[in-house]
Amino acid sequence: AHRWVQHMSALANVTLLTQTRPGRTPASAQLPQTTVVEWPELQLPRQFERRLAHDKAQEEATAGTTLGYWYGRLAQAQLAQRRYADAYASATRAVEVQRESGALPSSDRMQDAQFQQLQALFGLERWKEADGVAAGMLQAAVDDPVARARIDSAVLQAILHVRNGRADAGLQRIDGSARYRARNFGEAHPRTVESKAVRAMAYQALRRDRDALSDYEIVFRSLFAPET
């Protein structure tokens, strides 16, 4: 059960971070939208692959940005199917195409593709590589406060600390967030539960079992409440 909470909290957090923050219009706003895959049997990645073939022919005219966008959409569909290795390959190609087309390292398009890399690496439990991707994103966002707000998340950074053997740093990063959210949003609020799930991971890594169980109790009470 702990492993399930740990995994779901990580993936939910990265998904949340991909939402556009105030102060910036998403780079994909002018691009056509398509259905997000929710179930493996829909087989929608084939539609994205056909679209990629079409857009590849237009790559020179669009400087590769449209092609990069559709690689990202393919990665999103593969993530929904839990095809994490395929999703990582597609997201990595999206990053490469965006970089080759001159996209800014901290742009929304680049960050969206990198968040998909993170989701895939979390699914594959390749924590060291995920740590490297996140560190690169932080470095790229030094002079971009909007981009930095997206990646410099207490929940995400704490998970990376804990899973890469830095449990003390992880607890230090998440504890303030858990306390703030509990005080301002309430113990049952989803954001509070998210922070406490990650704090429980840090406590458990530090062998502070009683503290970990206290947080897990709140997490499981929320997860298995009748209304959820």
Short mmCIF file of C-alpha atoms in Angstrom, two decimals:
data_model
loop_
_atom_site.label_atom_id
_atom_site.label_comp_id
_atom_site.label_asym_id
_atom_site.label_seq_id
_atom_site.Cartn_x
_atom_site.Cartn_y
_atom_site.Cartn_z
CA ALA A 1 0.00 0.00 0.00
CA HIS A 2 2.85 2.37 0.79
CA ARG A 3 4.39 1.70 -2.62
CA TRP A 4 1.06 2.49 -4.31
CA VAL A 5 0.61 5.79 -2.46
CA GLN A 6 4.22 6.68 -3.18
CA HIS A 7 3.88 6.01 -6.90
CA MET A 8 0.51 7.72 -7.35
CA SER A 9 1.54 10.78 -5.38
CA ALA A 10 4.59 11.21 -7.56
CA LEU A 11 2.75 10.88 -10.83
CA ALA A 12 -0.16 13.07 -9.72
CA ASN A 13 2.26 15.77 -8.66
CA VAL A 14 4.08 15.89 -11.97
CA THR A 15 0.77 15.97 -13.84
CA LEU A 16 -0.37 18.87 -11.67
CA LEU A 17 2.82 20.77 -12.40
CA THR A 18 2.20 20.69 -16.14
CA GLN A 19 -0.74 23.03 -15.75
CA THR A 20 -0.12 26.56 -16.97
CA ARG A 21 0.72 29.05 -14.27
CA PRO A 22 -0.70 32.59 -14.23
CA GLY A 23 1.39 35.05 -16.16
CA ARG A 24 2.11 32.95 -19.23
CA THR A 25 0.02 31.86 -22.18
CA PRO A 26 0.63 28.21 -23.00
CA ALA A 27 2.65 27.79 -26.17
CA SER A 28 0.24 25.12 -27.39
CA ALA A 29 -2.81 27.37 -27.12
CA GLN A 30 -2.83 28.05 -30.86
CA LEU A 31 -2.31 24.43 -31.82
CA PRO A 32 -5.14 21.98 -32.58
CA GLN A 33 -6.36 19.97 -29.62
CA THR A 34 -7.01 16.23 -29.59
CA THR A 35 -8.48 13.65 -27.27
CA VAL A 36 -6.39 12.56 -24.29
CA VAL A 37 -6.03 8.79 -24.02
CA GLU A 38 -7.52 7.35 -20.83
CA TRP A 39 -7.69 3.60 -21.56
CA PRO A 40 -5.19 1.29 -23.27
CA GLU A 41 -7.73 -0.30 -25.58
CA LEU A 42 -8.41 3.00 -27.39
CA GLN A 43 -5.10 2.65 -29.25
CA LEU A 44 -4.98 6.37 -29.95
CA PRO A 45 -1.18 6.56 -30.24
CA ARG A 46 -1.63 5.31 -33.81
CA GLN A 47 -3.50 8.53 -34.58
CA PHE A 48 -0.62 10.54 -33.16
CA GLU A 49 1.87 8.51 -35.19
CA ARG A 50 -0.04 9.25 -38.40
CA ARG A 51 -0.14 12.92 -37.45
CA LEU A 52 3.60 12.86 -36.81
CA ALA A 53 4.20 11.50 -40.30
CA HIS A 54 2.14 14.35 -41.75
CA ASP A 55 3.83 17.01 -39.65
CA LYS A 56 7.29 15.70 -40.43
CA ALA A 57 6.68 16.69 -44.03
CA GLN A 58 5.95 20.22 -42.81
CA GLU A 59 8.92 20.37 -40.43
CA GLU A 60 11.07 22.71 -42.49
CA ALA A 61 8.21 25.19 -42.90
CA THR A 62 7.38 25.19 -39.18
CA ALA A 63 10.96 25.07 -37.88
CA GLY A 64 10.10 21.80 -36.12
CA THR A 65 7.90 23.30 -33.42
CA THR A 66 4.71 21.59 -34.59
CA LEU A 67 6.53 18.28 -34.89
CA GLY A 68 7.88 18.67 -31.36
CA TYR A 69 4.40 19.41 -30.10
CA TRP A 70 3.01 16.20 -31.60
CA TYR A 71 5.83 14.11 -30.18
CA GLY A 72 4.75 15.51 -26.82
CA ARG A 73 1.14 14.58 -27.48
CA LEU A 74 2.24 11.06 -28.41
CA ALA A 75 4.17 10.84 -25.13
CA GLN A 76 1.06 12.00 -23.26
CA ALA A 77 -1.02 9.23 -24.85
CA GLN A 78 1.62 6.61 -24.07
CA LEU A 79 1.77 7.79 -20.45
CA ALA A 80 -1.98 7.29 -20.17
CA GLN A 81 -1.44 3.71 -21.33
CA ARG A 82 1.44 3.26 -18.86
CA ARG A 83 3.82 2.62 -21.73
CA TYR A 84 6.53 4.43 -19.84
CA ALA A 85 9.53 3.39 -21.93
CA ASP A 86 7.78 4.46 -25.15
CA ALA A 87 6.60 7.67 -23.50
CA TYR A 88 10.13 8.51 -22.40
CA ALA A 89 11.44 7.99 -25.93
CA SER A 90 8.71 10.21 -27.40
CA ALA A 91 9.16 12.93 -24.78
CA THR A 92 12.92 12.87 -25.28
CA ARG A 93 12.42 13.29 -29.02
CA ALA A 94 10.06 16.20 -28.32
CA VAL A 95 12.77 17.86 -26.22
CA GLU A 96 15.36 17.32 -28.95
CA VAL A 97 13.12 18.73 -31.68
CA GLN A 98 12.20 21.76 -29.57
CA ARG A 99 15.86 22.40 -28.81
CA GLU A 100 16.85 22.05 -32.47
CA SER A 101 14.10 24.47 -33.50
CA GLY A 102 15.44 27.14 -31.13
CA ALA A 103 12.88 26.93 -28.33
CA LEU A 104 14.00 28.65 -25.15
CA PRO A 105 15.17 26.16 -22.48
CA SER A 106 12.58 27.50 -20.03
CA SER A 107 9.70 27.85 -22.50
CA ASP A 108 6.36 26.19 -21.83
CA ARG A 109 6.81 23.84 -24.78
CA MET A 110 10.20 22.68 -23.57
CA GLN A 111 9.03 22.30 -19.98
CA ASP A 112 5.91 20.38 -20.99
CA ALA A 113 8.05 17.83 -22.83
CA GLN A 114 10.43 17.60 -19.89
CA PHE A 115 7.56 17.05 -17.45
CA GLN A 116 6.50 14.15 -19.67
CA GLN A 117 10.06 12.82 -19.40
CA LEU A 118 9.74 13.04 -15.62
CA GLN A 119 6.41 11.23 -15.59
CA ALA A 120 7.87 8.43 -17.68
CA LEU A 121 11.00 8.16 -15.52
CA PHE A 122 8.85 8.08 -12.38
CA GLY A 123 6.83 5.24 -13.90
CA LEU A 124 10.07 3.40 -14.71
CA GLU A 125 11.46 4.20 -11.24
CA ARG A 126 14.61 5.63 -12.79
CA TRP A 127 15.07 8.12 -10.00
CA LYS A 128 18.63 9.24 -10.73
CA GLU A 129 17.74 10.19 -14.29
CA ALA A 130 14.62 11.99 -13.10
CA ASP A 131 16.77 13.91 -10.63
CA GLY A 132 19.03 14.98 -13.48
CA VAL A 133 16.13 16.14 -15.67
CA ALA A 134 14.66 18.19 -12.81
CA ALA A 135 18.04 19.71 -11.97
CA GLY A 136 18.47 20.76 -15.60
CA MET A 137 15.02 22.34 -15.61
CA LEU A 138 15.83 24.30 -12.45
CA GLN A 139 19.07 25.55 -13.97
CA ALA A 140 17.31 26.61 -17.18
CA ALA A 141 14.68 28.53 -15.17
CA VAL A 142 17.08 30.59 -13.04
CA ASP A 143 16.12 33.83 -14.80
CA ASP A 144 12.51 32.86 -15.57
CA PRO A 145 10.29 33.12 -12.46
CA VAL A 146 7.24 31.63 -14.18
CA ALA A 147 9.16 28.58 -15.36
CA ARG A 148 10.87 28.24 -12.00
CA ALA A 149 7.51 28.23 -10.21
CA ARG A 150 6.48 25.21 -12.27
CA ILE A 151 9.51 23.06 -11.45
CA ASP A 152 10.47 24.31 -8.00
CA SER A 153 7.67 22.39 -6.27
CA ALA A 154 8.16 21.20 -2.70
CA VAL A 155 6.34 17.94 -3.45
CA LEU A 156 8.31 17.10 -6.57
CA GLN A 157 11.68 18.13 -5.15
CA ALA A 158 11.05 16.23 -1.91
CA ILE A 159 10.19 13.04 -3.79
CA LEU A 160 13.40 13.34 -5.79
CA HIS A 161 15.41 13.93 -2.62
CA VAL A 162 13.91 10.91 -0.86
CA ARG A 163 14.18 8.54 -3.81
CA ASN A 164 17.80 9.54 -4.40
CA GLY A 165 18.95 8.90 -0.84
CA ARG A 166 18.59 12.45 0.50
CA ALA A 167 15.78 11.85 2.96
CA ASP A 168 16.87 14.63 5.35
CA ALA A 169 16.75 17.19 2.53
CA GLY A 170 13.40 15.76 1.40
CA LEU A 171 11.87 16.16 4.86
CA GLN A 172 13.23 19.66 5.17
CA ARG A 173 11.68 20.59 1.83
CA ILE A 174 8.24 19.05 2.36
CA ASP A 175 7.59 19.73 6.05
CA GLY A 176 6.86 23.43 5.61
CA SER A 177 4.53 22.71 2.70
CA ALA A 178 2.59 20.08 4.68
CA ARG A 179 2.18 22.42 7.65
CA TYR A 180 1.17 25.38 5.49
CA ARG A 181 -1.42 23.40 3.55
CA ALA A 182 -2.89 21.81 6.68
CA ARG A 183 -3.19 25.22 8.35
CA ASN A 184 -4.68 27.03 5.34
CA PHE A 185 -6.58 24.32 3.46
CA GLY A 186 -7.47 21.81 6.18
CA GLU A 187 -6.32 18.26 6.86
CA ALA A 188 -8.68 16.68 4.31
CA HIS A 189 -7.80 18.95 1.40
CA PRO A 190 -6.21 17.04 -1.54
CA ARG A 191 -3.15 19.28 -1.54
CA THR A 192 -2.61 18.67 2.17
CA VAL A 193 -2.99 14.92 1.66
CA GLU A 194 -0.48 15.07 -1.20
CA SER A 195 2.11 16.83 0.97
CA LYS A 196 1.57 14.46 3.88
CA ALA A 197 1.93 11.41 1.66
CA VAL A 198 5.34 12.66 0.58
CA ARG A 199 6.27 13.66 4.14
CA ALA A 200 5.35 10.14 5.27
CA MET A 201 7.77 8.79 2.65
CA ALA A 202 10.53 10.99 4.07
CA TYR A 203 9.74 9.95 7.65
CA GLN A 204 9.77 6.29 6.68
CA ALA A 205 13.12 6.64 4.88
CA LEU A 206 14.50 8.20 8.07
CA ARG A 207 13.02 5.32 10.15
CA ARG A 208 10.73 7.69 12.01
CA ASP A 209 7.95 5.12 11.83
CA ARG A 210 5.56 6.69 14.29
CA ASP A 211 5.60 10.01 12.43
CA ALA A 212 5.21 8.18 9.12
CA LEU A 213 2.19 6.22 10.38
CA SER A 214 0.57 9.41 11.63
CA ASP A 215 0.76 10.96 8.16
CA TYR A 216 -0.23 7.73 6.39
CA GLU A 217 -3.34 7.53 8.57
CA ILE A 218 -4.50 10.90 7.22
CA VAL A 219 -3.62 9.89 3.66
CA PHE A 220 -5.49 6.57 3.74
CA ARG A 221 -8.48 8.06 5.53
CA SER A 222 -8.81 10.51 2.65
CA LEU A 223 -8.14 7.96 -0.12
CA PHE A 224 -10.72 5.51 1.16
CA ALA A 225 -13.38 7.98 2.31
CA PRO A 226 -16.84 7.19 0.85
CA GLU A 227 -16.96 10.48 -1.07
CA THR A 228 -13.71 9.66 -2.89
#
